[in-house]
Short mmCIF file of N, CA and C in Angstrom, two decimals:
data_model
loop_
_atom_site.label_atom_id
_atom_site.label_comp_id
_atom_site.label_asym_id
_atom_site.label_seq_id
_atom_site.Cartn_x
_atom_site.Cartn_y
_atom_site.Cartn_z
N UNK A 1253 76.82 -55.99 -36.23
CA UNK A 1253 77.02 -56.99 -35.20
C UNK A 1253 78.14 -57.95 -35.60
N UNK A 1254 78.90 -58.39 -34.62
CA UNK A 1254 79.96 -59.35 -34.87
C UNK A 1254 79.36 -60.75 -34.99
N UNK A 1255 80.05 -61.66 -35.71
CA UNK A 1255 79.54 -63.03 -35.83
C UNK A 1255 79.32 -63.72 -34.49
N UNK A 1256 80.17 -63.41 -33.51
CA UNK A 1256 80.01 -64.04 -32.20
C UNK A 1256 78.79 -63.50 -31.45
N UNK A 1257 78.32 -62.31 -31.80
CA UNK A 1257 77.11 -61.76 -31.20
C UNK A 1257 75.85 -62.30 -31.87
N UNK A 1258 75.95 -62.63 -33.15
CA UNK A 1258 74.80 -63.12 -33.90
C UNK A 1258 74.53 -64.59 -33.58
N UNK A 1259 75.57 -65.43 -33.64
CA UNK A 1259 75.43 -66.85 -33.37
C UNK A 1259 75.58 -67.10 -31.87
N UNK A 1260 74.52 -67.57 -31.23
CA UNK A 1260 74.58 -67.84 -29.80
C UNK A 1260 75.13 -69.24 -29.55
N UNK A 1261 74.47 -70.26 -30.16
CA UNK A 1261 74.96 -71.63 -30.03
C UNK A 1261 74.26 -72.51 -31.05
N UNK A 1262 74.90 -73.63 -31.43
CA UNK A 1262 74.21 -74.58 -32.31
C UNK A 1262 73.18 -75.38 -31.52
N UNK A 1263 72.14 -75.81 -32.21
CA UNK A 1263 71.11 -76.63 -31.59
C UNK A 1263 71.43 -78.09 -31.92
N UNK A 1264 71.69 -78.88 -30.89
CA UNK A 1264 72.10 -80.27 -31.06
C UNK A 1264 71.01 -81.19 -30.51
N UNK A 1265 70.05 -81.52 -31.37
CA UNK A 1265 68.97 -82.44 -31.00
C UNK A 1265 68.93 -83.56 -32.03
N UNK A 1266 68.12 -84.57 -31.78
CA UNK A 1266 68.01 -85.68 -32.73
C UNK A 1266 67.47 -85.19 -34.07
N UNK A 1267 66.49 -84.31 -34.03
CA UNK A 1267 65.91 -83.78 -35.26
C UNK A 1267 66.95 -82.97 -36.04
N UNK A 1268 67.71 -82.13 -35.34
CA UNK A 1268 68.74 -81.33 -36.00
C UNK A 1268 69.84 -82.21 -36.58
N UNK A 1269 70.23 -83.26 -35.87
CA UNK A 1269 71.26 -84.17 -36.37
C UNK A 1269 70.78 -84.93 -37.61
N UNK A 1270 69.52 -85.32 -37.64
CA UNK A 1270 68.97 -86.00 -38.81
C UNK A 1270 68.98 -85.07 -40.03
N UNK A 1271 68.66 -83.80 -39.82
CA UNK A 1271 68.68 -82.84 -40.92
C UNK A 1271 70.11 -82.57 -41.39
N UNK A 1272 71.08 -82.61 -40.48
CA UNK A 1272 72.47 -82.41 -40.87
C UNK A 1272 72.93 -83.52 -41.79
N UNK A 1273 72.55 -84.75 -41.47
CA UNK A 1273 73.00 -85.89 -42.27
C UNK A 1273 72.31 -85.97 -43.63
N UNK A 1274 70.99 -85.73 -43.65
CA UNK A 1274 70.23 -85.91 -44.88
C UNK A 1274 70.23 -84.67 -45.77
N UNK A 1275 70.03 -83.50 -45.18
CA UNK A 1275 69.77 -82.29 -45.96
C UNK A 1275 70.88 -81.24 -45.92
N UNK A 1276 71.95 -81.50 -45.15
CA UNK A 1276 73.03 -80.52 -44.95
C UNK A 1276 72.47 -79.23 -44.36
N UNK A 1277 71.50 -79.36 -43.46
CA UNK A 1277 70.85 -78.21 -42.82
C UNK A 1277 71.22 -78.20 -41.34
N UNK A 1278 71.74 -77.08 -40.87
CA UNK A 1278 72.20 -76.94 -39.50
C UNK A 1278 71.33 -75.94 -38.77
N UNK A 1279 71.06 -76.21 -37.49
CA UNK A 1279 70.20 -75.33 -36.68
C UNK A 1279 71.06 -74.57 -35.68
N UNK A 1280 70.79 -73.28 -35.56
CA UNK A 1280 71.52 -72.42 -34.63
C UNK A 1280 70.53 -71.55 -33.87
N UNK A 1281 70.85 -71.28 -32.60
CA UNK A 1281 70.13 -70.28 -31.83
C UNK A 1281 70.85 -68.97 -32.11
N UNK A 1282 70.10 -67.96 -32.56
CA UNK A 1282 70.71 -66.69 -32.98
C UNK A 1282 70.08 -65.53 -32.23
N UNK A 1283 70.72 -64.36 -32.33
CA UNK A 1283 70.20 -63.15 -31.70
C UNK A 1283 68.87 -62.76 -32.33
N UNK A 1284 67.95 -62.28 -31.50
CA UNK A 1284 66.61 -61.96 -31.98
C UNK A 1284 66.60 -60.83 -33.00
N UNK A 1285 67.54 -59.91 -32.92
CA UNK A 1285 67.54 -58.75 -33.81
C UNK A 1285 68.27 -59.02 -35.13
N UNK A 1286 68.88 -60.18 -35.28
CA UNK A 1286 69.63 -60.46 -36.51
C UNK A 1286 68.69 -60.86 -37.63
N UNK A 1287 69.09 -60.53 -38.87
CA UNK A 1287 68.29 -60.90 -40.03
C UNK A 1287 69.01 -61.99 -40.82
N UNK A 1288 68.39 -62.46 -41.90
CA UNK A 1288 68.93 -63.58 -42.67
C UNK A 1288 70.28 -63.26 -43.30
N UNK A 1289 70.46 -62.04 -43.78
CA UNK A 1289 71.73 -61.67 -44.41
C UNK A 1289 72.87 -61.66 -43.39
N UNK A 1290 72.60 -61.14 -42.20
CA UNK A 1290 73.62 -61.13 -41.15
C UNK A 1290 73.96 -62.55 -40.71
N UNK A 1291 72.96 -63.41 -40.59
CA UNK A 1291 73.19 -64.80 -40.19
C UNK A 1291 74.02 -65.52 -41.24
N UNK A 1292 73.70 -65.32 -42.51
CA UNK A 1292 74.45 -65.95 -43.60
C UNK A 1292 75.92 -65.51 -43.57
N UNK A 1293 76.15 -64.23 -43.42
CA UNK A 1293 77.52 -63.71 -43.39
C UNK A 1293 78.28 -64.24 -42.17
N UNK A 1294 77.61 -64.32 -41.02
CA UNK A 1294 78.25 -64.81 -39.79
C UNK A 1294 78.65 -66.28 -39.93
N UNK A 1295 77.79 -67.10 -40.50
CA UNK A 1295 78.09 -68.53 -40.67
C UNK A 1295 79.25 -68.70 -41.65
N UNK A 1296 79.23 -67.95 -42.74
CA UNK A 1296 80.29 -68.08 -43.74
C UNK A 1296 81.65 -67.65 -43.19
N UNK A 1297 81.69 -66.59 -42.39
CA UNK A 1297 82.97 -66.14 -41.85
C UNK A 1297 83.42 -67.02 -40.69
N UNK A 1298 82.49 -67.47 -39.85
CA UNK A 1298 82.84 -68.23 -38.65
C UNK A 1298 83.26 -69.66 -38.99
N UNK A 1299 82.55 -70.31 -39.91
CA UNK A 1299 82.81 -71.72 -40.23
C UNK A 1299 83.49 -71.93 -41.57
N UNK A 1300 83.57 -70.93 -42.44
CA UNK A 1300 84.25 -71.06 -43.72
C UNK A 1300 83.54 -71.95 -44.71
N UNK A 1301 82.21 -71.90 -44.75
CA UNK A 1301 81.42 -72.69 -45.70
C UNK A 1301 80.58 -71.74 -46.55
N UNK A 1302 80.02 -72.28 -47.64
CA UNK A 1302 79.13 -71.52 -48.50
C UNK A 1302 77.69 -71.83 -48.11
N UNK A 1303 76.93 -70.82 -47.77
CA UNK A 1303 75.54 -70.98 -47.34
C UNK A 1303 74.63 -70.78 -48.55
N UNK A 1304 73.72 -71.73 -48.77
CA UNK A 1304 72.78 -71.61 -49.89
C UNK A 1304 71.46 -70.99 -49.47
N UNK A 1305 70.98 -71.29 -48.25
CA UNK A 1305 69.73 -70.68 -47.80
C UNK A 1305 69.70 -70.59 -46.27
N UNK A 1306 68.91 -69.63 -45.80
CA UNK A 1306 68.72 -69.42 -44.37
C UNK A 1306 67.22 -69.29 -44.11
N UNK A 1307 66.68 -70.11 -43.21
CA UNK A 1307 65.30 -70.01 -42.78
C UNK A 1307 65.29 -69.69 -41.30
N UNK A 1308 64.44 -68.76 -40.87
CA UNK A 1308 64.40 -68.37 -39.47
C UNK A 1308 63.04 -68.66 -38.87
N UNK A 1309 63.04 -68.96 -37.58
CA UNK A 1309 61.83 -69.23 -36.81
C UNK A 1309 61.97 -68.52 -35.47
N UNK A 1310 60.93 -67.82 -35.05
CA UNK A 1310 60.93 -67.19 -33.73
C UNK A 1310 60.07 -68.05 -32.81
N UNK A 1311 60.72 -68.67 -31.81
CA UNK A 1311 60.01 -69.49 -30.83
C UNK A 1311 59.46 -68.55 -29.75
N UNK A 1312 58.17 -68.57 -29.49
CA UNK A 1312 57.60 -67.63 -28.53
C UNK A 1312 57.94 -67.99 -27.08
N UNK A 1313 57.82 -67.00 -26.20
CA UNK A 1313 58.02 -67.22 -24.78
C UNK A 1313 56.84 -68.04 -24.24
N UNK A 1314 57.09 -68.82 -23.18
CA UNK A 1314 56.05 -69.67 -22.61
C UNK A 1314 56.00 -69.48 -21.10
N UNK A 1315 54.80 -69.57 -20.56
CA UNK A 1315 54.64 -69.55 -19.11
C UNK A 1315 54.79 -70.97 -18.59
N UNK A 1316 55.55 -71.14 -17.52
CA UNK A 1316 55.78 -72.46 -16.93
C UNK A 1316 55.35 -72.43 -15.48
N UNK A 1317 54.63 -73.46 -15.05
CA UNK A 1317 54.25 -73.60 -13.65
C UNK A 1317 54.54 -75.03 -13.21
N UNK A 1318 54.88 -75.17 -11.92
CA UNK A 1318 55.04 -76.51 -11.36
C UNK A 1318 54.61 -76.47 -9.90
N UNK A 1319 54.15 -77.59 -9.44
CA UNK A 1319 53.65 -77.70 -8.09
C UNK A 1319 54.70 -78.37 -7.22
N UNK A 1320 55.07 -77.72 -6.12
CA UNK A 1320 56.04 -78.26 -5.19
C UNK A 1320 55.44 -78.26 -3.79
N UNK A 1321 56.23 -78.68 -2.80
CA UNK A 1321 55.76 -78.67 -1.41
C UNK A 1321 55.42 -77.26 -0.94
N UNK A 1322 56.16 -76.29 -1.44
CA UNK A 1322 55.94 -74.90 -1.05
C UNK A 1322 54.76 -74.26 -1.79
N UNK A 1323 54.18 -74.97 -2.74
CA UNK A 1323 53.06 -74.43 -3.50
C UNK A 1323 53.41 -74.30 -4.97
N UNK A 1324 52.63 -73.53 -5.68
CA UNK A 1324 52.88 -73.33 -7.10
C UNK A 1324 54.06 -72.39 -7.31
N UNK A 1325 54.93 -72.76 -8.24
CA UNK A 1325 56.02 -71.89 -8.66
C UNK A 1325 55.75 -71.51 -10.11
N UNK A 1326 55.65 -70.23 -10.36
CA UNK A 1326 55.37 -69.77 -11.71
C UNK A 1326 56.57 -69.03 -12.25
N UNK A 1327 56.81 -69.22 -13.53
CA UNK A 1327 57.91 -68.55 -14.18
C UNK A 1327 57.63 -68.39 -15.66
N UNK A 1328 58.62 -67.89 -16.36
CA UNK A 1328 58.46 -67.65 -17.79
C UNK A 1328 59.72 -68.09 -18.50
N UNK A 1329 59.55 -68.89 -19.55
CA UNK A 1329 60.66 -69.33 -20.38
C UNK A 1329 60.82 -68.32 -21.51
N UNK A 1330 62.02 -67.81 -21.69
CA UNK A 1330 62.26 -66.75 -22.67
C UNK A 1330 62.09 -67.26 -24.10
N UNK A 1331 61.64 -66.37 -24.97
CA UNK A 1331 61.55 -66.68 -26.39
C UNK A 1331 62.92 -66.52 -27.03
N UNK A 1332 63.11 -67.15 -28.19
CA UNK A 1332 64.38 -67.06 -28.89
C UNK A 1332 64.17 -67.25 -30.38
N UNK A 1333 65.21 -67.00 -31.15
CA UNK A 1333 65.15 -67.11 -32.60
C UNK A 1333 66.06 -68.25 -33.04
N UNK A 1334 65.54 -69.09 -33.94
CA UNK A 1334 66.32 -70.19 -34.51
C UNK A 1334 66.57 -69.92 -35.98
N UNK A 1335 67.72 -70.35 -36.45
CA UNK A 1335 68.03 -70.23 -37.88
C UNK A 1335 68.40 -71.61 -38.40
N UNK A 1336 67.75 -72.02 -39.48
CA UNK A 1336 68.09 -73.27 -40.16
C UNK A 1336 68.91 -72.89 -41.39
N UNK A 1337 70.17 -73.30 -41.41
CA UNK A 1337 71.12 -72.90 -42.44
C UNK A 1337 71.45 -74.11 -43.30
N UNK A 1338 71.26 -73.98 -44.60
CA UNK A 1338 71.61 -75.04 -45.54
C UNK A 1338 72.92 -74.66 -46.22
N UNK A 1339 73.90 -75.59 -46.20
CA UNK A 1339 75.20 -75.32 -46.81
C UNK A 1339 75.26 -75.97 -48.19
N UNK A 1340 76.24 -75.57 -48.98
CA UNK A 1340 76.37 -76.05 -50.35
C UNK A 1340 76.74 -77.53 -50.40
N UNK A 1341 76.56 -78.13 -51.57
CA UNK A 1341 76.90 -79.55 -51.77
C UNK A 1341 78.37 -79.80 -51.48
N UNK A 1342 78.64 -80.90 -50.77
CA UNK A 1342 80.02 -81.29 -50.50
C UNK A 1342 80.66 -80.59 -49.33
N UNK A 1343 79.95 -79.68 -48.68
CA UNK A 1343 80.51 -78.96 -47.53
C UNK A 1343 79.75 -79.37 -46.27
N UNK A 1344 80.43 -79.28 -45.14
CA UNK A 1344 79.78 -79.56 -43.87
C UNK A 1344 80.44 -78.73 -42.77
N UNK A 1345 79.70 -78.56 -41.69
CA UNK A 1345 80.20 -77.82 -40.53
C UNK A 1345 80.47 -78.84 -39.43
N UNK A 1346 81.69 -78.79 -38.87
CA UNK A 1346 82.03 -79.69 -37.78
C UNK A 1346 81.73 -78.97 -36.46
N UNK A 1347 80.57 -79.27 -35.89
CA UNK A 1347 80.14 -78.60 -34.66
C UNK A 1347 80.86 -79.14 -33.44
N UNK A 1348 81.46 -80.32 -33.53
CA UNK A 1348 82.10 -80.95 -32.38
C UNK A 1348 83.61 -80.72 -32.35
N UNK A 1349 84.15 -79.84 -33.18
CA UNK A 1349 85.59 -79.62 -33.27
C UNK A 1349 86.13 -78.92 -32.03
N UNK A 1350 85.35 -78.05 -31.41
CA UNK A 1350 85.85 -77.25 -30.29
C UNK A 1350 85.58 -77.86 -28.93
N UNK A 1351 85.11 -79.09 -28.89
CA UNK A 1351 84.80 -79.73 -27.60
C UNK A 1351 86.06 -80.28 -26.98
#
């Protein structure tokens, strides 16, 4: 798989930003079929940093319902895989460079 197929997008939340500042840990939404070695290689080639560790989490799919004038609307929120990537000391990833 190419790095652009493995890395879907960075996760930019308050919790992720706090981890970036304190622990040099970055969160990414990644392809479900990718493994830790592929994620590590993709981050190193795409951003040019040294990765020390990769932790992955699979967020399960959820059923969502809401009540409207037309009645109940039911749907399903897709599951996805997250990767928490820790980079080496003194290195950082600039996620806002391409904006």
